[in-house]
Amino acid sequence: MSSNFTIRFASASQHEADLGILLTLVGDGPAAGAAVADPAAVIARASGIAGFSGKRLTVLDIVAPHQSPFGRLVVLGCGKVDDLKSYDWLRAGGKAASIFKRAKSVTVFLDAPGLDVTAQKAADLALGMLLRAYSFDAYKTKKADDDDKAPQSIDVTIVTAVHAEAAAAFEAAQAVAAGVNLARELVNLPPNVLGPVEFAGHAKALETLGVEVEILTETEMRELGMGALLGVAQGSARPPRLAVLQWKGGTQGETPVAFVGKGVVFDTGGISIKPAANMEDMKGDMGGAAAVIGLMHTLAARKAKVNAIGILGLVENMPDGNAQRPGDIVTSMSGQTIEIINTDAEGRLVLADALWYCKERFKPSIMINLATLTGAILVALGTQHAGLFSNDDELANALLAAGEESGETLWRMPLGKDYDKIIDSKFADMKNSGGRYAGSITAAQFLKRFVGDTPWAHLDVAGTAMGSPLNEINQSWGSGYGVRLLDQLVRDRYEA
Ligand code: BES
Ligand code: MN
Ligand code: ZN
């Protein structure tokens, strides 16, 4: 069931109770519910009977007695209230949204004892609801006659003393929701519908938000010498694109930050073709590019005070009479030559030219790329952390901190000379695969050869961009991973 939430913020005196749900948040400890005078006794009694103690993300759901101005009284546990991160507020909002069910109106009393509600936390709670509400149902034709799947419209009023500031923070939260849900949608879309040209069209659409967008065609990329990216694309009937997005929200002339995404709209493996099992998942091999476009959407929609570049390398990896072969040697835009060992190690080839182009043209202060780059990162870290590789400790630590706060967590992996030599080639400057061992690390070493001295981080999101376990704030296969993480980084590092 998907829902449309209309969320507003009010003070207790502005708010008139009507028949709906009352939701109140409590911390760990003896039963509470003291936030509202009338239902407090009911909640306290029910807590005792049900053994509800306010543990994080537990719920007490009571049908209200008939004198009550509410239909249901719902209490949501917050656990230890003194160590709540942004992510905990999102999860609380997501959890809350999941229990609204058929309610038409919901009143959330936020100012519970000990909770220290700020505008940002209230907005995070609301954001959790918006993220929970996303579902990919564009291709389900039967939803209209299935009651459970008909979208519900729910009016949510969040009552808090900081309502005015919360309403302002919620404007930015809506921008985040739009960016995350855009990234999810693109990852979920089927590959016949979303080719490189169509993806570039989604990038172009960001112009309405004030983003400057250029779309480079095959001819232009050939003139730039992007032999690595073009080698991947040559087996596909659908031509490649490179999307270049600029958001100029910072001061004029300030050095930009740059985000680069792997956008392989479908990865068959090429001539080194993948096995049939689960190959359909490779429609999500553009999850890095989806995160970058989602992030640029968010930054522009909330008018972030930063100059940001987004680069999307958009190609399809197909086997064909014209496809690239193992043994081919291609020349990248940097001039470095690459021997193709495995045509399925295509993401690094796309990024090699996208990173080099980004560095040469924009000379960014930092460069962060996101890519569903290796199956090996799933073996190492599962779906719980994305792999972080960086040549700069300060940037790496800022990313790790943003990961903790946002809940889009990272785990730092090593780089080093001994790993780098594994991708030296007999015939060219390097080869595109170093074999099975340390597969994620040798892939990162490959990218590192195309970033020069730029402080750079590579996020391997093969385990987190899609197919990760569903949770309070995400019920979709495409997770939108990376948008909130990098929005958090921009807030912390460039807008604080
Ligand atoms: N897109 C895949 C990586 C991937 C695997 C993403 C599973 C999401 C889930 C990438 O292009 C790839 O095929 N990598 C190879 C590299 C190898 C040939 C050196 C891999 O991981 O096996
Ligand atoms: Mn591949
Ligand atoms: Zn791939």
Short mmCIF file of C-alpha atoms and ligand atoms in Angstrom, two decimals:
data_model
loop_
_atom_site.label_atom_id
_atom_site.label_comp_id
_atom_site.label_asym_id
_atom_site.label_seq_id
_atom_site.Cartn_x
_atom_site.Cartn_y
_atom_site.Cartn_z
CA MET A 1 0.00 0.00 0.00
CA SER A 2 1.42 3.37 -0.89
CA SER A 3 0.40 6.61 0.78
CA ASN A 4 0.54 10.29 0.04
CA PHE A 5 1.38 12.30 3.09
CA THR A 6 0.51 15.93 3.50
CA ILE A 7 2.61 17.07 6.40
CA ARG A 8 2.27 20.32 8.32
CA PHE A 9 3.62 21.63 11.59
CA ALA A 10 1.57 23.34 14.30
CA SER A 11 1.74 24.47 17.89
CA ALA A 12 -0.48 22.75 20.44
CA SER A 13 -2.81 25.76 20.60
CA GLN A 14 -3.20 25.94 16.81
CA HIS A 15 -4.17 22.35 16.57
CA GLU A 16 -7.70 21.06 16.80
CA ALA A 17 -8.03 17.37 17.43
CA ASP A 18 -10.27 15.44 15.09
CA LEU A 19 -10.99 11.76 14.85
CA GLY A 20 -7.73 10.17 13.72
CA ILE A 21 -4.56 8.87 15.22
CA LEU A 22 -2.68 10.42 18.05
CA LEU A 23 0.96 9.47 17.93
CA THR A 24 3.31 10.28 20.70
CA LEU A 25 6.96 9.40 21.13
CA VAL A 26 8.46 8.15 24.35
CA GLY A 27 11.89 7.14 25.49
CA ASP A 28 13.08 4.00 27.22
CA GLY A 29 11.91 3.64 30.79
CA PRO A 30 8.64 3.52 32.72
CA ALA A 31 5.54 4.04 30.63
CA ALA A 32 4.89 7.58 29.57
CA GLY A 33 2.37 9.25 27.32
CA ALA A 34 2.27 12.34 29.45
CA ALA A 35 2.49 14.48 26.33
CA VAL A 36 -1.27 14.78 26.08
CA ALA A 37 -3.44 15.38 29.09
CA ASP A 38 -6.52 13.33 28.21
CA PRO A 39 -5.05 10.14 26.75
CA ALA A 40 -2.16 9.97 29.20
CA ALA A 41 -3.95 7.78 31.69
CA VAL A 42 -5.16 5.44 28.94
CA ILE A 43 -1.67 5.11 27.54
CA ALA A 44 -0.08 4.59 30.95
CA ARG A 45 -2.55 1.82 31.79
CA ALA A 46 -2.20 0.11 28.41
CA SER A 47 1.59 0.29 28.64
CA GLY A 48 1.49 -1.58 31.91
CA ILE A 49 -0.83 -4.27 30.59
CA ALA A 50 1.03 -4.71 27.30
CA GLY A 51 4.48 -4.56 28.88
CA PHE A 52 5.40 -1.62 26.64
CA SER A 53 8.55 0.11 27.82
CA GLY A 54 9.48 2.47 24.99
CA LYS A 55 12.29 0.43 23.46
CA ARG A 56 13.46 1.91 20.17
CA LEU A 57 10.98 1.41 17.31
CA THR A 58 8.51 -0.60 19.37
CA VAL A 59 4.85 0.37 19.09
CA LEU A 60 1.88 0.47 21.42
CA ASP A 61 -1.31 0.70 19.36
CA ILE A 62 -4.55 1.30 21.26
CA VAL A 63 -8.10 1.79 20.03
CA ALA A 64 -9.12 4.92 21.93
CA PRO A 65 -12.05 4.88 24.37
CA HIS A 66 -15.20 6.53 23.02
CA GLN A 67 -14.81 9.86 24.87
CA SER A 68 -11.44 10.40 23.22
CA PRO A 69 -11.08 12.98 20.44
CA PHE A 70 -8.91 10.40 18.64
CA GLY A 71 -9.71 7.05 17.07
CA ARG A 72 -6.41 5.39 17.87
CA LEU A 73 -3.67 6.19 20.32
CA VAL A 74 -0.27 5.08 19.13
CA VAL A 75 2.91 5.34 21.13
CA LEU A 76 6.26 4.92 19.43
CA GLY A 77 9.29 4.00 21.48
CA CYS A 78 12.52 5.94 20.93
CA GLY A 79 14.86 3.97 23.17
CA LYS A 80 17.68 5.90 24.82
CA VAL A 81 16.69 9.46 24.02
CA ASP A 82 20.12 11.04 24.50
CA ASP A 83 21.87 9.36 21.58
CA LEU A 84 19.42 9.84 18.74
CA LYS A 85 21.09 10.49 15.37
CA SER A 86 19.44 11.92 12.29
CA TYR A 87 18.96 8.35 11.08
CA ASP A 88 17.05 7.38 14.25
CA TRP A 89 14.55 10.17 13.60
CA LEU A 90 14.13 9.02 10.01
CA ARG A 91 13.50 5.47 11.17
CA ALA A 92 10.99 6.66 13.74
CA GLY A 93 9.14 8.54 10.99
CA GLY A 94 9.23 5.53 8.70
CA LYS A 95 8.02 3.22 11.43
CA ALA A 96 5.23 5.64 12.29
CA ALA A 97 4.14 5.85 8.65
CA SER A 98 3.92 2.08 8.49
CA ILE A 99 1.28 1.97 11.23
CA PHE A 100 -0.99 4.74 9.93
CA LYS A 101 -2.76 2.24 7.66
CA ARG A 102 -6.18 3.61 6.73
CA ALA A 103 -6.09 6.71 8.91
CA LYS A 104 -7.18 9.94 7.20
CA SER A 105 -5.57 12.20 9.75
CA VAL A 106 -2.77 11.80 12.20
CA THR A 107 -1.64 14.11 14.96
CA VAL A 108 1.90 13.63 16.16
CA PHE A 109 2.69 15.08 19.58
CA LEU A 110 6.41 15.42 19.41
CA ASP A 111 7.40 17.32 22.51
CA ALA A 112 7.68 14.32 24.82
CA PRO A 113 9.68 14.62 28.03
CA GLY A 114 13.44 14.29 27.57
CA LEU A 115 13.24 14.22 23.78
CA ASP A 116 14.92 17.60 23.11
CA VAL A 117 13.10 18.17 19.83
CA THR A 118 14.83 20.52 17.38
CA ALA A 119 13.52 21.73 14.04
CA GLN A 120 15.95 19.44 12.21
CA LYS A 121 14.80 16.40 14.19
CA ALA A 122 11.15 17.18 13.53
CA ALA A 123 11.92 17.55 9.83
CA ASP A 124 13.86 14.26 9.87
CA LEU A 125 10.81 12.52 11.35
CA ALA A 126 8.69 13.88 8.52
CA LEU A 127 11.35 12.90 5.97
CA GLY A 128 11.22 9.34 7.28
CA MET A 129 7.52 9.28 6.45
CA LEU A 130 8.08 10.55 2.92
CA LEU A 131 10.83 8.00 2.28
CA ARG A 132 8.68 5.17 3.62
CA ALA A 133 5.85 6.19 1.32
CA TYR A 134 7.80 5.55 -1.89
CA SER A 135 6.93 2.47 -3.87
CA PHE A 136 7.66 1.53 -7.47
CA ASP A 137 4.31 0.62 -8.94
CA ALA A 138 4.35 2.27 -12.37
CA TYR A 139 4.14 -1.13 -14.07
CA LYS A 140 1.50 -2.70 -11.81
CA THR A 141 -1.68 -2.44 -13.84
CA LYS A 142 -4.00 -4.04 -11.30
CA LYS A 143 -3.60 -1.66 -8.38
CA ALA A 144 -6.81 0.32 -9.04
CA ASP A 145 -9.17 -2.53 -8.22
CA ASP A 146 -7.16 -3.75 -5.26
CA ASP A 147 -8.17 -1.79 -2.16
CA ASP A 148 -4.96 -2.53 -0.33
CA LYS A 149 -2.91 -1.02 -3.12
CA ALA A 150 -4.95 2.11 -3.72
CA PRO A 151 -2.89 5.09 -2.60
CA GLN A 152 -4.05 6.60 0.66
CA SER A 153 -4.06 10.30 1.38
CA ILE A 154 -3.11 11.02 4.95
CA ASP A 155 -2.95 14.43 6.60
CA VAL A 156 -0.24 14.52 9.22
CA THR A 157 0.02 17.34 11.72
CA ILE A 158 3.20 17.42 13.75
CA VAL A 159 2.60 19.39 16.92
CA THR A 160 5.69 20.93 18.44
CA ALA A 161 6.83 24.15 20.07
CA VAL A 162 9.44 24.59 17.31
CA HIS A 163 6.81 24.33 14.58
CA ALA A 164 7.84 27.42 12.60
CA GLU A 165 11.51 26.41 12.35
CA ALA A 166 10.49 22.81 11.70
CA ALA A 167 8.34 23.89 8.76
CA ALA A 168 11.39 25.65 7.28
CA ALA A 169 13.63 22.62 7.82
CA PHE A 170 10.92 20.49 6.23
CA GLU A 171 11.31 22.43 2.97
CA ALA A 172 14.85 21.05 2.74
CA ALA A 173 13.66 17.61 3.84
CA GLN A 174 11.23 17.54 0.93
CA ALA A 175 14.16 18.26 -1.40
CA VAL A 176 15.99 15.29 0.10
CA ALA A 177 12.96 13.03 -0.30
CA ALA A 178 12.60 14.06 -3.94
CA GLY A 179 16.29 13.33 -4.63
CA VAL A 180 16.27 9.95 -2.90
CA ASN A 181 13.03 8.91 -4.57
CA LEU A 182 14.34 10.00 -7.98
CA ALA A 183 17.43 7.83 -7.49
CA ARG A 184 15.25 4.89 -6.42
CA GLU A 185 12.96 5.30 -9.40
CA LEU A 186 15.82 5.31 -11.91
CA VAL A 187 17.34 2.17 -10.36
CA ASN A 188 13.95 0.42 -10.43
CA LEU A 189 13.07 1.36 -14.01
CA PRO A 190 13.48 -1.51 -16.50
CA PRO A 191 16.46 -1.34 -18.87
CA ASN A 192 14.35 -1.33 -22.03
CA VAL A 193 12.80 1.92 -20.84
CA LEU A 194 15.92 3.53 -19.38
CA GLY A 195 18.80 3.60 -21.86
CA PRO A 196 21.69 6.10 -21.86
CA VAL A 197 19.71 8.65 -23.91
CA GLU A 198 16.66 8.39 -21.66
CA PHE A 199 18.83 8.69 -18.55
CA ALA A 200 20.41 11.81 -20.01
CA GLY A 201 16.88 13.14 -20.49
CA HIS A 202 16.28 12.81 -16.74
CA ALA A 203 19.48 14.80 -16.18
CA LYS A 204 18.33 17.49 -18.60
CA ALA A 205 15.08 17.81 -16.63
CA LEU A 206 17.06 19.23 -13.69
CA GLU A 207 17.35 22.47 -15.64
CA THR A 208 13.94 23.42 -14.25
CA LEU A 209 15.61 23.55 -10.81
CA GLY A 210 18.37 25.85 -12.01
CA VAL A 211 20.98 23.18 -12.72
CA GLU A 212 23.11 23.76 -15.85
CA VAL A 213 23.12 20.57 -17.90
CA GLU A 214 25.24 19.55 -20.89
CA ILE A 215 24.84 16.21 -22.63
CA LEU A 216 27.91 15.01 -24.53
CA THR A 217 27.26 12.69 -27.48
CA GLU A 218 29.42 9.92 -28.85
CA THR A 219 31.04 12.25 -31.40
CA GLU A 220 32.02 14.75 -28.73
CA MET A 221 33.41 12.02 -26.52
CA ARG A 222 35.43 10.69 -29.43
CA GLU A 223 36.91 14.14 -29.99
CA LEU A 224 37.87 14.23 -26.32
CA GLY A 225 39.60 10.87 -26.72
CA MET A 226 37.40 8.91 -24.33
CA GLY A 227 38.46 5.52 -25.70
CA ALA A 228 37.87 3.67 -22.44
CA LEU A 229 34.23 4.69 -22.07
CA LEU A 230 33.53 4.30 -25.79
CA GLY A 231 35.01 0.81 -25.86
CA VAL A 232 32.35 -0.32 -23.39
CA ALA A 233 29.57 1.33 -25.37
CA GLN A 234 30.53 -0.04 -28.80
CA GLY A 235 28.66 -3.33 -28.41
CA SER A 236 25.35 -1.63 -27.75
CA ALA A 237 22.82 -0.44 -30.32
CA ARG A 238 22.06 2.42 -27.93
CA PRO A 239 24.65 5.22 -28.03
CA PRO A 240 26.40 6.44 -24.86
CA ARG A 241 26.03 9.83 -23.23
CA LEU A 242 28.03 11.82 -20.72
CA ALA A 243 25.88 14.16 -18.63
CA VAL A 244 27.58 17.16 -17.02
CA LEU A 245 25.56 18.93 -14.34
CA GLN A 246 26.51 22.14 -12.55
CA TRP A 247 24.78 23.59 -9.51
CA LYS A 248 26.13 27.02 -8.65
CA GLY A 249 24.70 27.70 -5.22
CA GLY A 250 27.98 28.77 -3.61
CA THR A 251 29.91 31.99 -3.98
CA GLN A 252 31.06 32.86 -7.48
CA GLY A 253 34.48 31.54 -8.31
CA GLU A 254 34.54 29.14 -5.37
CA THR A 255 36.15 25.81 -6.32
CA PRO A 256 33.45 23.20 -6.87
CA VAL A 257 33.03 19.77 -5.32
CA ALA A 258 32.44 16.99 -7.81
CA PHE A 259 30.42 13.78 -7.86
CA VAL A 260 30.86 11.18 -10.57
CA GLY A 261 28.55 8.22 -11.14
CA LYS A 262 28.82 4.91 -12.98
CA GLY A 263 25.75 4.73 -15.18
CA VAL A 264 25.78 1.35 -16.88
CA VAL A 265 22.10 1.10 -17.75
CA PHE A 266 22.49 -2.63 -18.25
CA ASP A 267 25.52 -4.83 -17.71
CA THR A 268 25.41 -8.16 -19.53
CA GLY A 269 29.15 -8.50 -19.00
CA GLY A 270 29.70 -8.04 -22.74
CA ILE A 271 31.71 -10.80 -24.50
CA SER A 272 32.81 -12.01 -21.03
CA ILE A 273 29.09 -12.59 -20.56
CA LYS A 274 27.53 -13.05 -17.14
CA PRO A 275 25.61 -16.20 -16.15
CA ALA A 276 21.82 -16.01 -16.60
CA ALA A 277 20.92 -16.26 -12.89
CA ASN A 278 19.98 -12.83 -11.52
CA MET A 279 21.29 -11.01 -14.58
CA GLU A 280 18.09 -8.92 -14.46
CA ASP A 281 19.58 -7.20 -11.41
CA MET A 282 22.10 -5.56 -13.71
CA LYS A 283 19.45 -2.99 -14.63
CA GLY A 284 20.62 -1.43 -11.37
CA ASP A 285 24.21 -1.03 -12.57
CA MET A 286 23.53 2.69 -12.92
CA GLY A 287 22.97 3.05 -9.15
CA GLY A 288 26.01 5.32 -8.82
CA ALA A 289 24.77 7.69 -11.52
CA ALA A 290 21.29 7.55 -10.00
CA ALA A 291 22.71 8.70 -6.66
CA VAL A 292 24.57 11.57 -8.33
CA ILE A 293 21.50 12.83 -10.21
CA GLY A 294 19.42 12.41 -7.02
CA LEU A 295 21.98 14.38 -5.05
CA MET A 296 22.12 17.17 -7.64
CA HIS A 297 18.32 17.31 -7.55
CA THR A 298 18.38 17.62 -3.76
CA LEU A 299 21.11 20.28 -3.70
CA ALA A 300 19.31 22.39 -6.29
CA ALA A 301 15.83 21.92 -4.82
CA ARG A 302 16.99 23.03 -1.37
CA LYS A 303 19.25 25.73 -2.87
CA ALA A 304 22.34 24.38 -1.14
CA LYS A 305 25.09 26.94 -0.65
CA VAL A 306 27.70 25.01 -2.57
CA ASN A 307 29.10 24.79 -6.08
CA ALA A 308 28.66 21.19 -7.15
CA ILE A 309 29.45 19.26 -10.31
CA GLY A 310 27.71 16.01 -11.22
CA ILE A 311 29.06 13.77 -13.99
CA LEU A 312 27.21 10.71 -15.24
CA GLY A 313 28.90 8.15 -17.50
CA LEU A 314 25.98 6.53 -19.33
CA VAL A 315 26.54 3.38 -21.39
CA GLU A 316 25.16 -0.08 -21.98
CA ASN A 317 27.47 -3.15 -21.87
CA MET A 318 26.33 -5.63 -24.52
CA PRO A 319 27.86 -8.52 -26.48
CA ASP A 320 27.66 -7.95 -30.24
CA GLY A 321 29.59 -8.31 -33.49
CA ASN A 322 31.03 -4.89 -32.78
CA ALA A 323 31.57 -5.41 -29.07
CA GLN A 324 34.94 -4.97 -27.40
CA ARG A 325 37.01 -8.15 -26.95
CA PRO A 326 39.31 -9.45 -24.25
CA GLY A 327 42.77 -8.61 -25.58
CA ASP A 328 41.73 -5.26 -27.03
CA ILE A 329 43.84 -2.29 -25.97
CA VAL A 330 42.09 1.06 -25.63
CA THR A 331 43.50 4.53 -25.06
CA SER A 332 41.78 6.57 -22.35
CA MET A 333 41.33 10.35 -22.41
CA SER A 334 44.28 10.60 -20.00
CA GLY A 335 46.51 9.01 -22.66
CA GLN A 336 47.05 5.91 -20.54
CA THR A 337 46.44 2.63 -22.37
CA ILE A 338 44.35 -0.23 -21.00
CA GLU A 339 44.42 -3.88 -21.95
CA ILE A 340 40.95 -5.41 -21.71
CA ILE A 341 41.17 -8.72 -19.84
CA ASN A 342 37.50 -9.03 -18.98
CA THR A 343 34.79 -7.05 -20.71
CA ASP A 344 32.68 -7.40 -17.55
CA ALA A 345 35.09 -5.10 -15.68
CA GLU A 346 33.47 -2.21 -17.58
CA GLY A 347 32.54 0.21 -14.81
CA ARG A 348 36.14 1.23 -14.18
CA LEU A 349 36.58 1.93 -17.91
CA VAL A 350 33.60 4.28 -17.91
CA LEU A 351 34.80 6.00 -14.74
CA ALA A 352 38.40 6.31 -15.97
CA ASP A 353 37.30 8.80 -18.62
CA ALA A 354 34.57 10.44 -16.53
CA LEU A 355 36.97 11.08 -13.61
CA TRP A 356 39.77 12.36 -15.85
CA TYR A 357 37.38 14.67 -17.71
CA CYS A 358 35.99 15.98 -14.43
CA LYS A 359 39.44 16.66 -12.98
CA GLU A 360 40.78 18.33 -16.14
CA ARG A 361 37.79 20.53 -16.82
CA PHE A 362 36.70 21.58 -13.33
CA LYS A 363 39.76 21.15 -11.10
CA PRO A 364 37.41 20.35 -8.20
CA SER A 365 38.47 20.61 -4.54
CA ILE A 366 37.33 17.02 -4.03
CA MET A 367 36.02 14.30 -6.29
CA ILE A 368 33.74 11.51 -5.08
CA ASN A 369 32.63 8.72 -7.35
CA LEU A 370 29.86 6.21 -6.72
CA ALA A 371 29.71 2.92 -8.56
CA THR A 372 28.15 -0.52 -8.40
CA LEU A 373 31.68 -1.58 -9.25
CA THR A 374 32.39 -5.07 -7.93
CA GLY A 375 30.65 -8.22 -6.76
CA ALA A 376 33.62 -8.61 -4.45
CA ILE A 377 32.44 -5.73 -2.24
CA LEU A 378 29.31 -7.79 -1.53
CA VAL A 379 31.52 -10.67 -0.46
CA ALA A 380 33.55 -8.37 1.81
CA LEU A 381 30.90 -6.12 3.34
CA GLY A 382 27.51 -7.54 2.41
CA THR A 383 24.68 -5.05 2.11
CA GLN A 384 25.42 -3.27 5.41
CA HIS A 385 28.24 -0.95 4.37
CA ALA A 386 29.42 0.52 1.10
CA GLY A 387 33.16 0.23 0.47
CA LEU A 388 35.11 3.46 0.90
CA PHE A 389 38.46 3.96 -0.82
CA SER A 390 40.28 7.25 -0.59
CA ASN A 391 43.63 8.95 -1.09
CA ASP A 392 42.75 11.58 1.53
CA ASP A 393 42.23 10.83 5.24
CA GLU A 394 40.35 14.02 5.97
CA LEU A 395 37.83 13.39 3.21
CA ALA A 396 37.53 9.73 4.22
CA ASN A 397 36.84 10.66 7.84
CA ALA A 398 34.26 13.27 6.86
CA LEU A 399 32.52 10.63 4.76
CA LEU A 400 32.61 8.07 7.58
CA ALA A 401 31.04 10.63 9.94
CA ALA A 402 28.34 11.54 7.41
CA GLY A 403 27.69 7.83 7.06
CA GLU A 404 27.10 7.38 10.78
CA GLU A 405 24.78 10.38 10.99
CA SER A 406 22.74 9.50 7.90
CA GLY A 407 22.70 5.75 8.44
CA GLU A 408 24.18 5.26 4.95
CA THR A 409 27.26 3.69 6.39
CA LEU A 410 30.69 3.12 4.89
CA TRP A 411 33.64 0.92 5.70
CA ARG A 412 37.10 2.07 4.71
CA MET A 413 39.18 -0.34 2.64
CA PRO A 414 42.92 -0.20 1.95
CA LEU A 415 44.85 1.08 -1.05
CA GLY A 416 48.56 0.61 -1.67
CA LYS A 417 51.43 0.04 -4.07
CA ASP A 418 51.36 -3.73 -3.72
CA TYR A 419 47.74 -3.80 -4.80
CA ASP A 420 48.44 -1.34 -7.58
CA LYS A 421 51.03 -3.53 -9.27
CA ILE A 422 48.47 -6.31 -9.68
CA ILE A 423 46.88 -4.35 -12.53
CA ASP A 424 50.13 -3.69 -14.43
CA SER A 425 49.84 -5.20 -17.92
CA LYS A 426 52.30 -7.05 -20.15
CA PHE A 427 51.12 -5.13 -23.22
CA ALA A 428 49.72 -1.79 -22.06
CA ASP A 429 49.97 0.66 -19.15
CA MET A 430 47.46 -1.36 -17.16
CA LYS A 431 44.85 -4.09 -17.45
CA ASN A 432 41.22 -3.77 -16.48
CA SER A 433 41.11 -6.80 -14.20
CA GLY A 434 43.51 -8.10 -11.60
CA GLY A 435 41.68 -11.37 -11.04
CA ARG A 436 39.63 -12.62 -8.13
CA TYR A 437 41.75 -11.75 -5.11
CA ALA A 438 41.19 -8.29 -3.65
CA GLY A 439 38.80 -7.60 -6.51
CA SER A 440 37.31 -4.44 -4.99
CA ILE A 441 40.71 -3.04 -4.09
CA THR A 442 42.32 -3.58 -7.48
CA ALA A 443 39.25 -1.93 -9.06
CA ALA A 444 39.81 1.07 -6.78
CA GLN A 445 43.52 1.14 -7.66
CA PHE A 446 42.49 1.31 -11.30
CA LEU A 447 40.31 4.39 -10.66
CA LYS A 448 43.08 5.99 -8.64
CA ARG A 449 45.22 6.10 -11.77
CA PHE A 450 42.77 8.63 -13.22
CA VAL A 451 42.39 11.17 -10.43
CA GLY A 452 45.86 12.70 -10.22
CA ASP A 453 46.43 14.60 -6.96
CA THR A 454 42.77 15.49 -6.44
CA PRO A 455 41.47 14.50 -2.99
CA TRP A 456 39.23 11.64 -4.06
CA ALA A 457 36.97 8.97 -2.67
CA HIS A 458 35.44 5.98 -4.40
CA LEU A 459 32.29 4.45 -2.96
CA ASP A 460 31.61 0.90 -4.13
CA VAL A 461 27.84 0.68 -3.75
CA ALA A 462 27.23 -2.70 -5.42
CA GLY A 463 25.81 -4.04 -2.14
CA THR A 464 23.87 -0.99 -1.01
CA ALA A 465 22.34 0.68 -4.09
CA MET A 466 19.94 -2.15 -4.77
CA GLY A 467 18.62 -5.33 -3.29
CA SER A 468 19.60 -4.44 0.25
CA PRO A 469 17.20 -5.54 3.05
CA LEU A 470 14.05 -3.44 3.31
CA ASN A 471 13.78 -1.30 6.42
CA GLU A 472 11.73 1.42 8.15
CA ILE A 473 12.50 4.06 5.54
CA ASN A 474 12.94 1.98 2.41
CA GLN A 475 10.56 -0.56 0.92
CA SER A 476 12.02 -0.38 -2.58
CA TRP A 477 14.59 -2.54 -4.40
CA GLY A 478 16.47 0.53 -5.53
CA SER A 479 17.44 2.17 -2.23
CA GLY A 480 18.65 5.59 -3.33
CA TYR A 481 21.81 4.95 -1.30
CA GLY A 482 24.28 7.82 -1.40
CA VAL A 483 21.93 10.77 -1.78
CA ARG A 484 21.43 11.34 1.95
CA LEU A 485 25.05 10.46 2.73
CA LEU A 486 26.44 13.07 0.36
CA ASP A 487 23.80 15.65 1.21
CA GLN A 488 24.92 15.22 4.82
CA LEU A 489 28.57 15.63 3.77
CA VAL A 490 27.77 18.84 1.91
CA ARG A 491 25.89 20.21 4.94
CA ASP A 492 28.68 19.32 7.36
CA ARG A 493 31.65 20.35 5.25
CA TYR A 494 30.48 23.20 3.04
CA GLU A 495 27.43 24.78 4.62
CA ALA A 496 28.06 24.53 8.37
N1 BES B 1 28.33 -4.40 -12.27
C1 BES B 1 29.24 -5.40 -11.87
C2 BES B 1 29.40 -5.50 -10.36
C3 BES B 1 28.18 -5.93 -9.58
C4 BES B 1 28.02 -7.24 -9.22
C5 BES B 1 27.27 -5.00 -9.15
C6 BES B 1 26.92 -7.63 -8.47
C7 BES B 1 26.17 -5.38 -8.40
C8 BES B 1 26.00 -6.70 -8.06
C9 BES B 1 30.62 -5.10 -12.47
O1 BES B 1 30.61 -4.47 -13.69
C10 BES B 1 31.30 -6.41 -12.66
O2 BES B 1 30.83 -7.18 -13.42
N2 BES B 1 32.40 -6.61 -11.96
C11 BES B 1 33.14 -7.82 -12.06
C12 BES B 1 34.59 -7.48 -12.14
C13 BES B 1 35.49 -8.63 -12.55
C14 BES B 1 35.16 -9.08 -13.95
C15 BES B 1 36.93 -8.21 -12.46
C16 BES B 1 32.83 -8.63 -10.80
O3 BES B 1 32.61 -8.06 -9.74
O4 BES B 1 32.79 -9.86 -10.92
MN MN B 2 30.41 -5.80 -15.30
ZN ZN B 3 28.95 -3.30 -14.08
#
